Amino acid sequence: MRVLLVDDNAERQAMVRAALVEAGHEIVAFAAPRDDLRAVVETSGADVIVASLSTPDRDTIEGFRLEGQAPDRPVVMFVDQAGAPLAADAVRAGVAAYIVDGLQPARVAPILGVAVARFEEFRRLQNELALSRSALEDRKLIDRAKGLLMDGRGLSEKDAYGWLRQTAMAQSQRMVDVARGVIALGDLLKK
Amino acid sequence: MTKLSLGFVPLTDAAPLIVAKERGFFVQVGLDVELVREQAWSSLRDKLVHGVLDGAQALAPMPLAMSLGLDTPSAAMRAPLVLSRNGNGITLRADIDDALKRGAQRPPELQAPGGAPGPGLRPLVDARRASSERPLTFAVVFPWSCHRYQLHDWLRAAGLDPVRDVAIVVVPPPRVADALAAGQIDGFCAGEPWNRLAVTSGVGRLATTGLELWPDAMEKVLAFRACWADANDDVVQRLLQALLRAGTWLEPLDHRLEAASMLAAEPYLDQPPSLIAMSLLGLVQSDRNDPGRYLAAMHRFCSPAWAAPVADDVERLVRAMRDAGDVEATRAVDWQAVYGGPVLDAARAIEA
């Protein structure tokens, strides 16, 4: 089937596109603000529109109802009550689907399923990336604090590390928070 | 502390929610509120219906459309509090505004009162039709909005049929100025700061304000699913108290300036504070060179005097929805079930 993808996150759009192509669908992608969404819907011949829940362009799609006359206007998939649990999953994952009039909602479910799975994978990857970034930041702070302790108190690297660890345990803080304290104090001492 | 998540759309009239959060009014009543920014009304509606959000700022007609099953997905809703009144405007592209004034053949200050576009619009529509150009196209922010109904009334005042004579489409407010410049639309009805942005960039001219079309109309409300609101009566009551305090706090002009910098921040509107300050203070300019005038009523927020939906508010809305053909003339509308409610109790509680 022909799927029109509306997502203002280019990276995620690429992921979802790859997954849908693999499932044998043809993809038309929309890129705001370069494209006029109404014109793209008109000319693309899409059977179904898969949109990111958070994109402002969704309101434009909802607005097609106002123009009502033309037969090939998309309608919201959530109309179909049988699809309600899927709709709830989709909302939680951040993806919405619109089917074009005349298509059975059941035929859209597999497409939406693929999109939901990819959206969730995208979110997991973003979380992992954020975690590894903050781990790297923590590492740097701890190293700086260690350096200050080695210079200021003449400790060996091992003892400096041990001191940070012990203090963290004693105060039930994270090591990076103790390190932040040491750095703040170090800055204060310099002034 | 009770944890809650409330949705909002980055607009000037989200002020009461943002002020209640930033000034600690939520915390004062034991609520730990997370404000969730939504870029689309449809996204906010879906999250509300599926319980991802506990409550949300909503366009005044949304909860009624949802309760009547006009919108999908639908659910019975409660909207006991008016967060804001007024604040909308109709902006036209500069060349359309020129043509309109030529068609009127009299100085703009002598045009029809009450924000009506005067006789100039009709010839413009007929000329388009004769040359089979695309019809005059206006954008609104969402199908279930006062913007759409106010635009309808404005067009009718010019003797036009809003369905047959023009095209009305939905364009998200952040894209409206670009769509106007690119000629995809000829005008729009939106809230602030979007009229101001189109006017100050020179692309558009403000034709009228919602204040002139529907004086003191309820614009945004606080909406919940009925089943959630009924099961969390006490939380709703505390939420209303916090928001009434925020609405009261927002009344003096110096507080509005302070609010402008709260709203401007990244998690909220993420726009220049000066832009938001001008609209919160009620400065209205019809074009870039217009020194402007201050309309004190341009934004009213949920102070106790303005926070309860009254019969006039809802009757005007239901009349507009019937005129638009959204609600059949014969269908009874139990608006009390949606907009009725406990604001007065909350107002008494904060006075005590």
mmCIF file with all atom_site columns, C-alpha atoms in Angstrom, chain B residues 117-272:
data_model
loop_
_atom_site.group_PDB
_atom_site.id
_atom_site.type_symbol
_atom_site.label_atom_id
_atom_site.label_alt_id
_atom_site.label_comp_id
_atom_site.label_asym_id
_atom_site.label_entity_id
_atom_site.label_seq_id
_atom_site.pdbx_PDB_ins_code
_atom_site.Cartn_x
_atom_site.Cartn_y
_atom_site.Cartn_z
_atom_site.occupancy
_atom_site.B_iso_or_equiv
_atom_site.pdbx_formal_charge
_atom_site.auth_seq_id
_atom_site.auth_comp_id
_atom_site.auth_asym_id
_atom_site.auth_atom_id
_atom_site.pdbx_PDB_model_num
ATOM 1   C CA . PRO B 1 117 ? -15.122 43.613 6.774   1.00 0.00 ? 117 PRO B CA 1
ATOM 2   C CA . GLY B 1 118 ? -17.421 46.089 5.066   1.00 0.00 ? 118 GLY B CA 1
ATOM 3   C CA . PRO B 1 119 ? -18.707 45.665 1.552   1.00 0.00 ? 119 PRO B CA 1
ATOM 4   C CA . GLY B 1 120 ? -15.229 45.101 0.048   1.00 0.00 ? 120 GLY B CA 1
ATOM 5   C CA . LEU B 1 121 ? -14.986 41.346 0.431   1.00 0.00 ? 121 LEU B CA 1
ATOM 6   C CA . ARG B 1 122 ? -17.935 40.365 -1.800  1.00 0.00 ? 122 ARG B CA 1
ATOM 7   C CA . PRO B 1 123 ? -16.502 41.792 -5.093  1.00 0.00 ? 123 PRO B CA 1
ATOM 8   C CA . LEU B 1 124 ? -13.183 40.094 -4.283  1.00 0.00 ? 124 LEU B CA 1
ATOM 9   C CA . VAL B 1 125 ? -14.897 36.704 -3.963  1.00 0.00 ? 125 VAL B CA 1
ATOM 10  C CA . ASP B 1 126 ? -16.919 37.249 -7.170  1.00 0.00 ? 126 ASP B CA 1
ATOM 11  C CA . ALA B 1 127 ? -13.815 38.291 -9.131  1.00 0.00 ? 127 ALA B CA 1
ATOM 12  C CA . ARG B 1 128 ? -12.044 35.115 -8.032  1.00 0.00 ? 128 ARG B CA 1
ATOM 13  C CA . ARG B 1 129 ? -14.968 33.015 -9.106  1.00 0.00 ? 129 ARG B CA 1
ATOM 14  C CA . ALA B 1 130 ? -15.262 34.763 -12.506 1.00 0.00 ? 130 ALA B CA 1
ATOM 15  C CA . SER B 1 131 ? -11.589 34.184 -13.288 1.00 0.00 ? 131 SER B CA 1
ATOM 16  C CA . SER B 1 132 ? -11.786 30.615 -11.887 1.00 0.00 ? 132 SER B CA 1
ATOM 17  C CA . GLU B 1 133 ? -8.883  31.310 -9.528  1.00 0.00 ? 133 GLU B CA 1
ATOM 18  C CA . ARG B 1 134 ? -8.825  29.283 -6.338  1.00 0.00 ? 134 ARG B CA 1
ATOM 19  C CA . PRO B 1 135 ? -11.317 30.727 -3.854  1.00 0.00 ? 135 PRO B CA 1
ATOM 20  C CA . LEU B 1 136 ? -10.177 33.055 -1.095  1.00 0.00 ? 136 LEU B CA 1
ATOM 21  C CA . THR B 1 137 ? -8.614  30.702 1.458   1.00 0.00 ? 137 THR B CA 1
ATOM 22  C CA . PHE B 1 138 ? -8.557  31.274 5.204   1.00 0.00 ? 138 PHE B CA 1
ATOM 23  C CA . ALA B 1 139 ? -6.733  29.246 7.837   1.00 0.00 ? 139 ALA B CA 1
ATOM 24  C CA . VAL B 1 140 ? -7.929  28.422 11.329  1.00 0.00 ? 140 VAL B CA 1
ATOM 25  C CA . VAL B 1 141 ? -6.036  26.509 14.002  1.00 0.00 ? 141 VAL B CA 1
ATOM 26  C CA . PHE B 1 142 ? -8.364  23.527 14.462  1.00 0.00 ? 142 PHE B CA 1
ATOM 27  C CA . PRO B 1 143 ? -11.853 22.505 13.276  1.00 0.00 ? 143 PRO B CA 1
ATOM 28  C CA . TRP B 1 144 ? -13.314 22.725 16.821  1.00 0.00 ? 144 TRP B CA 1
ATOM 29  C CA . SER B 1 145 ? -12.268 26.267 17.631  1.00 0.00 ? 145 SER B CA 1
ATOM 30  C CA . CYS B 1 146 ? -13.789 29.680 18.308  1.00 0.00 ? 146 CYS B CA 1
ATOM 31  C CA . HIS B 1 147 ? -11.404 30.849 15.576  1.00 0.00 ? 147 HIS B CA 1
ATOM 32  C CA . ARG B 1 148 ? -13.419 29.024 12.968  1.00 0.00 ? 148 ARG B CA 1
ATOM 33  C CA . TYR B 1 149 ? -16.779 30.199 14.292  1.00 0.00 ? 149 TYR B CA 1
ATOM 34  C CA . GLN B 1 150 ? -15.588 33.816 14.663  1.00 0.00 ? 150 GLN B CA 1
ATOM 35  C CA . LEU B 1 151 ? -14.286 33.714 11.094  1.00 0.00 ? 151 LEU B CA 1
ATOM 36  C CA . HIS B 1 152 ? -17.701 32.402 9.966   1.00 0.00 ? 152 HIS B CA 1
ATOM 37  C CA . ASP B 1 153 ? -19.481 35.307 11.679  1.00 0.00 ? 153 ASP B CA 1
ATOM 38  C CA . TRP B 1 154 ? -17.047 37.840 10.205  1.00 0.00 ? 154 TRP B CA 1
ATOM 39  C CA . LEU B 1 155 ? -17.615 36.448 6.695   1.00 0.00 ? 155 LEU B CA 1
ATOM 40  C CA . ARG B 1 156 ? -21.400 36.401 7.167   1.00 0.00 ? 156 ARG B CA 1
ATOM 41  C CA . ALA B 1 157 ? -21.293 40.045 8.232   1.00 0.00 ? 157 ALA B CA 1
ATOM 42  C CA . ALA B 1 158 ? -19.843 40.754 4.763   1.00 0.00 ? 158 ALA B CA 1
ATOM 43  C CA . GLY B 1 159 ? -22.755 38.886 3.181   1.00 0.00 ? 159 GLY B CA 1
ATOM 44  C CA . LEU B 1 160 ? -20.699 35.781 2.404   1.00 0.00 ? 160 LEU B CA 1
ATOM 45  C CA . ASP B 1 161 ? -21.457 32.109 2.924   1.00 0.00 ? 161 ASP B CA 1
ATOM 46  C CA . PRO B 1 162 ? -18.487 30.674 4.837   1.00 0.00 ? 162 PRO B CA 1
ATOM 47  C CA . VAL B 1 163 ? -18.896 27.260 3.211   1.00 0.00 ? 163 VAL B CA 1
ATOM 48  C CA . ARG B 1 164 ? -19.694 28.095 -0.426  1.00 0.00 ? 164 ARG B CA 1
ATOM 49  C CA . ASP B 1 165 ? -17.857 31.371 -0.989  1.00 0.00 ? 165 ASP B CA 1
ATOM 50  C CA . VAL B 1 166 ? -14.450 30.747 0.566   1.00 0.00 ? 166 VAL B CA 1
ATOM 51  C CA . ALA B 1 167 ? -12.237 27.815 1.524   1.00 0.00 ? 167 ALA B CA 1
ATOM 52  C CA . ILE B 1 168 ? -11.352 27.249 5.182   1.00 0.00 ? 168 ILE B CA 1
ATOM 53  C CA . VAL B 1 169 ? -8.373  25.044 5.981   1.00 0.00 ? 169 VAL B CA 1
ATOM 54  C CA . VAL B 1 170 ? -6.365  24.181 9.069   1.00 0.00 ? 170 VAL B CA 1
ATOM 55  C CA . VAL B 1 171 ? -2.776  25.423 9.337   1.00 0.00 ? 171 VAL B CA 1
ATOM 56  C CA . PRO B 1 172 ? -0.794  25.105 12.600  1.00 0.00 ? 172 PRO B CA 1
ATOM 57  C CA . PRO B 1 173 ? -0.211  28.613 14.045  1.00 0.00 ? 173 PRO B CA 1
ATOM 58  C CA . PRO B 1 174 ? 3.609   28.432 13.899  1.00 0.00 ? 174 PRO B CA 1
ATOM 59  C CA . ARG B 1 175 ? 3.326   27.950 10.102  1.00 0.00 ? 175 ARG B CA 1
ATOM 60  C CA . VAL B 1 176 ? 0.590   30.491 9.470   1.00 0.00 ? 176 VAL B CA 1
ATOM 61  C CA . ALA B 1 177 ? 2.811   33.517 8.710   1.00 0.00 ? 177 ALA B CA 1
ATOM 62  C CA . ASP B 1 178 ? 4.868   31.514 6.193   1.00 0.00 ? 178 ASP B CA 1
ATOM 63  C CA . ALA B 1 179 ? 1.735   30.114 4.532   1.00 0.00 ? 179 ALA B CA 1
ATOM 64  C CA . LEU B 1 180 ? 0.414   33.672 4.217   1.00 0.00 ? 180 LEU B CA 1
ATOM 65  C CA . ALA B 1 181 ? 3.680   34.920 2.673   1.00 0.00 ? 181 ALA B CA 1
ATOM 66  C CA . ALA B 1 182 ? 3.847   31.931 0.289   1.00 0.00 ? 182 ALA B CA 1
ATOM 67  C CA . GLY B 1 183 ? 0.290   32.610 -0.930  1.00 0.00 ? 183 GLY B CA 1
ATOM 68  C CA . GLN B 1 184 ? -1.068  29.233 0.276   1.00 0.00 ? 184 GLN B CA 1
ATOM 69  C CA . ILE B 1 185 ? -3.651  31.179 2.292   1.00 0.00 ? 185 ILE B CA 1
ATOM 70  C CA . ASP B 1 186 ? -5.054  34.727 2.059   1.00 0.00 ? 186 ASP B CA 1
ATOM 71  C CA . GLY B 1 187 ? -5.873  35.245 5.701   1.00 0.00 ? 187 GLY B CA 1
ATOM 72  C CA . PHE B 1 188 ? -6.226  33.475 9.023   1.00 0.00 ? 188 PHE B CA 1
ATOM 73  C CA . CYS B 1 189 ? -7.889  33.595 12.407  1.00 0.00 ? 189 CYS B CA 1
ATOM 74  C CA . ALA B 1 190 ? -5.538  32.658 15.242  1.00 0.00 ? 190 ALA B CA 1
ATOM 75  C CA . GLY B 1 191 ? -4.576  33.520 18.795  1.00 0.00 ? 191 GLY B CA 1
ATOM 76  C CA . GLU B 1 192 ? -1.537  35.454 19.960  1.00 0.00 ? 192 GLU B CA 1
ATOM 77  C CA . PRO B 1 193 ? 1.351   35.813 19.390  1.00 0.00 ? 193 PRO B CA 1
ATOM 78  C CA . TRP B 1 194 ? 0.677   34.701 15.798  1.00 0.00 ? 194 TRP B CA 1
ATOM 79  C CA . ASN B 1 195 ? -1.260  37.725 14.510  1.00 0.00 ? 195 ASN B CA 1
ATOM 80  C CA . ARG B 1 196 ? 1.396   39.961 16.004  1.00 0.00 ? 196 ARG B CA 1
ATOM 81  C CA . LEU B 1 197 ? 4.161   37.952 14.333  1.00 0.00 ? 197 LEU B CA 1
ATOM 82  C CA . ALA B 1 198 ? 2.512   38.201 10.880  1.00 0.00 ? 198 ALA B CA 1
ATOM 83  C CA . VAL B 1 199 ? 1.816   41.927 11.342  1.00 0.00 ? 199 VAL B CA 1
ATOM 84  C CA . THR B 1 200 ? 5.265   42.920 12.642  1.00 0.00 ? 200 THR B CA 1
ATOM 85  C CA . SER B 1 201 ? 6.983   40.978 9.837   1.00 0.00 ? 201 SER B CA 1
ATOM 86  C CA . GLY B 1 202 ? 4.987   43.049 7.351   1.00 0.00 ? 202 GLY B CA 1
ATOM 87  C CA . VAL B 1 203 ? 3.291   40.023 5.707   1.00 0.00 ? 203 VAL B CA 1
ATOM 88  C CA . GLY B 1 204 ? -0.148  40.629 7.162   1.00 0.00 ? 204 GLY B CA 1
ATOM 89  C CA . ARG B 1 205 ? -2.528  43.245 8.479   1.00 0.00 ? 205 ARG B CA 1
ATOM 90  C CA . LEU B 1 206 ? -4.869  42.766 11.383  1.00 0.00 ? 206 LEU B CA 1
ATOM 91  C CA . ALA B 1 207 ? -8.448  43.114 10.118  1.00 0.00 ? 207 ALA B CA 1
ATOM 92  C CA . THR B 1 208 ? -10.252 42.675 13.412  1.00 0.00 ? 208 THR B CA 1
ATOM 93  C CA . THR B 1 209 ? -9.992  41.068 16.822  1.00 0.00 ? 209 THR B CA 1
ATOM 94  C CA . GLY B 1 210 ? -12.070 38.336 18.395  1.00 0.00 ? 210 GLY B CA 1
ATOM 95  C CA . LEU B 1 211 ? -12.807 40.857 21.123  1.00 0.00 ? 211 LEU B CA 1
ATOM 96  C CA . GLU B 1 212 ? -14.770 42.960 18.609  1.00 0.00 ? 212 GLU B CA 1
ATOM 97  C CA . LEU B 1 213 ? -16.553 39.936 17.110  1.00 0.00 ? 213 LEU B CA 1
ATOM 98  C CA . TRP B 1 214 ? -17.422 38.005 20.275  1.00 0.00 ? 214 TRP B CA 1
ATOM 99  C CA . PRO B 1 215 ? -16.804 40.334 23.250  1.00 0.00 ? 215 PRO B CA 1
ATOM 100 C CA . ASP B 1 216 ? -15.407 38.475 26.275  1.00 0.00 ? 216 ASP B CA 1
ATOM 101 C CA . ALA B 1 217 ? -16.051 35.055 24.744  1.00 0.00 ? 217 ALA B CA 1
ATOM 102 C CA . MET B 1 218 ? -14.568 32.049 26.505  1.00 0.00 ? 218 MET B CA 1
ATOM 103 C CA . GLU B 1 219 ? -11.536 31.025 24.484  1.00 0.00 ? 219 GLU B CA 1
ATOM 104 C CA . LYS B 1 220 ? -9.590  28.326 26.332  1.00 0.00 ? 220 LYS B CA 1
ATOM 105 C CA . VAL B 1 221 ? -10.938 26.045 29.036  1.00 0.00 ? 221 VAL B CA 1
ATOM 106 C CA . LEU B 1 222 ? -9.466  23.465 31.366  1.00 0.00 ? 222 LEU B CA 1
ATOM 107 C CA . ALA B 1 223 ? -10.719 20.041 30.262  1.00 0.00 ? 223 ALA B CA 1
ATOM 108 C CA . PHE B 1 224 ? -10.789 16.578 31.838  1.00 0.00 ? 224 PHE B CA 1
ATOM 109 C CA . ARG B 1 225 ? -12.360 13.267 30.936  1.00 0.00 ? 225 ARG B CA 1
ATOM 110 C CA . ALA B 1 226 ? -15.654 13.162 32.850  1.00 0.00 ? 226 ALA B CA 1
ATOM 111 C CA . CYS B 1 227 ? -14.811 9.801  34.461  1.00 0.00 ? 227 CYS B CA 1
ATOM 112 C CA . TRP B 1 228 ? -11.465 11.147 35.697  1.00 0.00 ? 228 TRP B CA 1
ATOM 113 C CA . ALA B 1 229 ? -12.921 14.431 36.988  1.00 0.00 ? 229 ALA B CA 1
ATOM 114 C CA . ASP B 1 230 ? -15.734 12.623 38.825  1.00 0.00 ? 230 ASP B CA 1
ATOM 115 C CA . ALA B 1 231 ? -13.322 10.186 40.462  1.00 0.00 ? 231 ALA B CA 1
ATOM 116 C CA . ASN B 1 232 ? -10.905 12.993 41.447  1.00 0.00 ? 232 ASN B CA 1
ATOM 117 C CA . ASP B 1 233 ? -13.278 15.627 42.689  1.00 0.00 ? 233 ASP B CA 1
ATOM 118 C CA . ASP B 1 234 ? -10.938 16.868 45.390  1.00 0.00 ? 234 ASP B CA 1
ATOM 119 C CA . VAL B 1 235 ? -7.981  17.189 42.997  1.00 0.00 ? 235 VAL B CA 1
ATOM 120 C CA . VAL B 1 236 ? -10.115 19.165 40.519  1.00 0.00 ? 236 VAL B CA 1
ATOM 121 C CA . GLN B 1 237 ? -11.217 21.480 43.320  1.00 0.00 ? 237 GLN B CA 1
ATOM 122 C CA . ARG B 1 238 ? -7.601  22.166 44.376  1.00 0.00 ? 238 ARG B CA 1
ATOM 123 C CA . LEU B 1 239 ? -6.548  22.653 40.768  1.00 0.00 ? 239 LEU B CA 1
ATOM 124 C CA . LEU B 1 240 ? -9.289  25.249 40.293  1.00 0.00 ? 240 LEU B CA 1
ATOM 125 C CA . GLN B 1 241 ? -8.178  27.096 43.437  1.00 0.00 ? 241 GLN B CA 1
ATOM 126 C CA . ALA B 1 242 ? -4.574  27.251 42.184  1.00 0.00 ? 242 ALA B CA 1
ATOM 127 C CA . LEU B 1 243 ? -5.664  28.500 38.761  1.00 0.00 ? 243 LEU B CA 1
ATOM 128 C CA . LEU B 1 244 ? -8.029  31.118 40.191  1.00 0.00 ? 244 LEU B CA 1
ATOM 129 C CA . ARG B 1 245 ? -5.075  32.425 42.203  1.00 0.00 ? 245 ARG B CA 1
ATOM 130 C CA . ALA B 1 246 ? -2.967  32.499 39.036  1.00 0.00 ? 246 ALA B CA 1
ATOM 131 C CA . GLY B 1 247 ? -5.753  34.354 37.192  1.00 0.00 ? 247 GLY B CA 1
ATOM 132 C CA . THR B 1 248 ? -5.961  36.941 39.972  1.00 0.00 ? 248 THR B CA 1
ATOM 133 C CA . TRP B 1 249 ? -2.192  37.327 40.049  1.00 0.00 ? 249 TRP B CA 1
ATOM 134 C CA . LEU B 1 250 ? -2.210  37.994 36.283  1.00 0.00 ? 250 LEU B CA 1
ATOM 135 C CA . GLU B 1 251 ? -4.465  41.059 36.539  1.00 0.00 ? 251 GLU B CA 1
ATOM 136 C CA . PRO B 1 252 ? -2.014  43.925 37.278  1.00 0.00 ? 252 PRO B CA 1
ATOM 137 C CA . LEU B 1 253 ? 0.037   45.031 34.264  1.00 0.00 ? 253 LEU B CA 1
ATOM 138 C CA . ASP B 1 254 ? 3.384   44.774 36.047  1.00 0.00 ? 254 ASP B CA 1
ATOM 139 C CA . HIS B 1 255 ? 2.635   41.111 36.761  1.00 0.00 ? 255 HIS B CA 1
ATOM 140 C CA . ARG B 1 256 ? 1.890   40.612 33.073  1.00 0.00 ? 256 ARG B CA 1
ATOM 141 C CA . LEU B 1 257 ? 5.383   41.861 32.244  1.00 0.00 ? 257 LEU B CA 1
ATOM 142 C CA . GLU B 1 258 ? 6.798   39.400 34.761  1.00 0.00 ? 258 GLU B CA 1
ATOM 143 C CA . ALA B 1 259 ? 4.619   36.650 33.273  1.00 0.00 ? 259 ALA B CA 1
ATOM 144 C CA . ALA B 1 260 ? 5.968   37.427 29.795  1.00 0.00 ? 260 ALA B CA 1
ATOM 145 C CA . SER B 1 261 ? 9.453   36.320 30.803  1.00 0.00 ? 261 SER B CA 1
ATOM 146 C CA . MET B 1 262 ? 8.067   33.149 32.445  1.00 0.00 ? 262 MET B CA 1
ATOM 147 C CA . LEU B 1 263 ? 6.137   32.261 29.275  1.00 0.00 ? 263 LEU B CA 1
ATOM 148 C CA . ALA B 1 264 ? 9.076   33.066 26.989  1.00 0.00 ? 264 ALA B CA 1
ATOM 149 C CA . ALA B 1 265 ? 11.262  30.321 28.497  1.00 0.00 ? 265 ALA B CA 1
ATOM 150 C CA . GLU B 1 266 ? 12.260  27.230 26.517  1.00 0.00 ? 266 GLU B CA 1
ATOM 151 C CA . PRO B 1 267 ? 9.938   24.650 28.121  1.00 0.00 ? 267 PRO B CA 1
ATOM 152 C CA . TYR B 1 268 ? 6.936   26.899 27.423  1.00 0.00 ? 268 TYR B CA 1
ATOM 153 C CA . LEU B 1 269 ? 6.532   29.234 24.411  1.00 0.00 ? 269 LEU B CA 1
ATOM 154 C CA . ASP B 1 270 ? 10.217  29.529 23.511  1.00 0.00 ? 270 ASP B CA 1
ATOM 155 C CA . GLN B 1 271 ? 9.647   32.966 21.901  1.00 0.00 ? 271 GLN B CA 1
ATOM 156 C CA . PRO B 1 272 ? 11.161  36.434 22.525  1.00 0.00 ? 272 PRO B CA 1
#
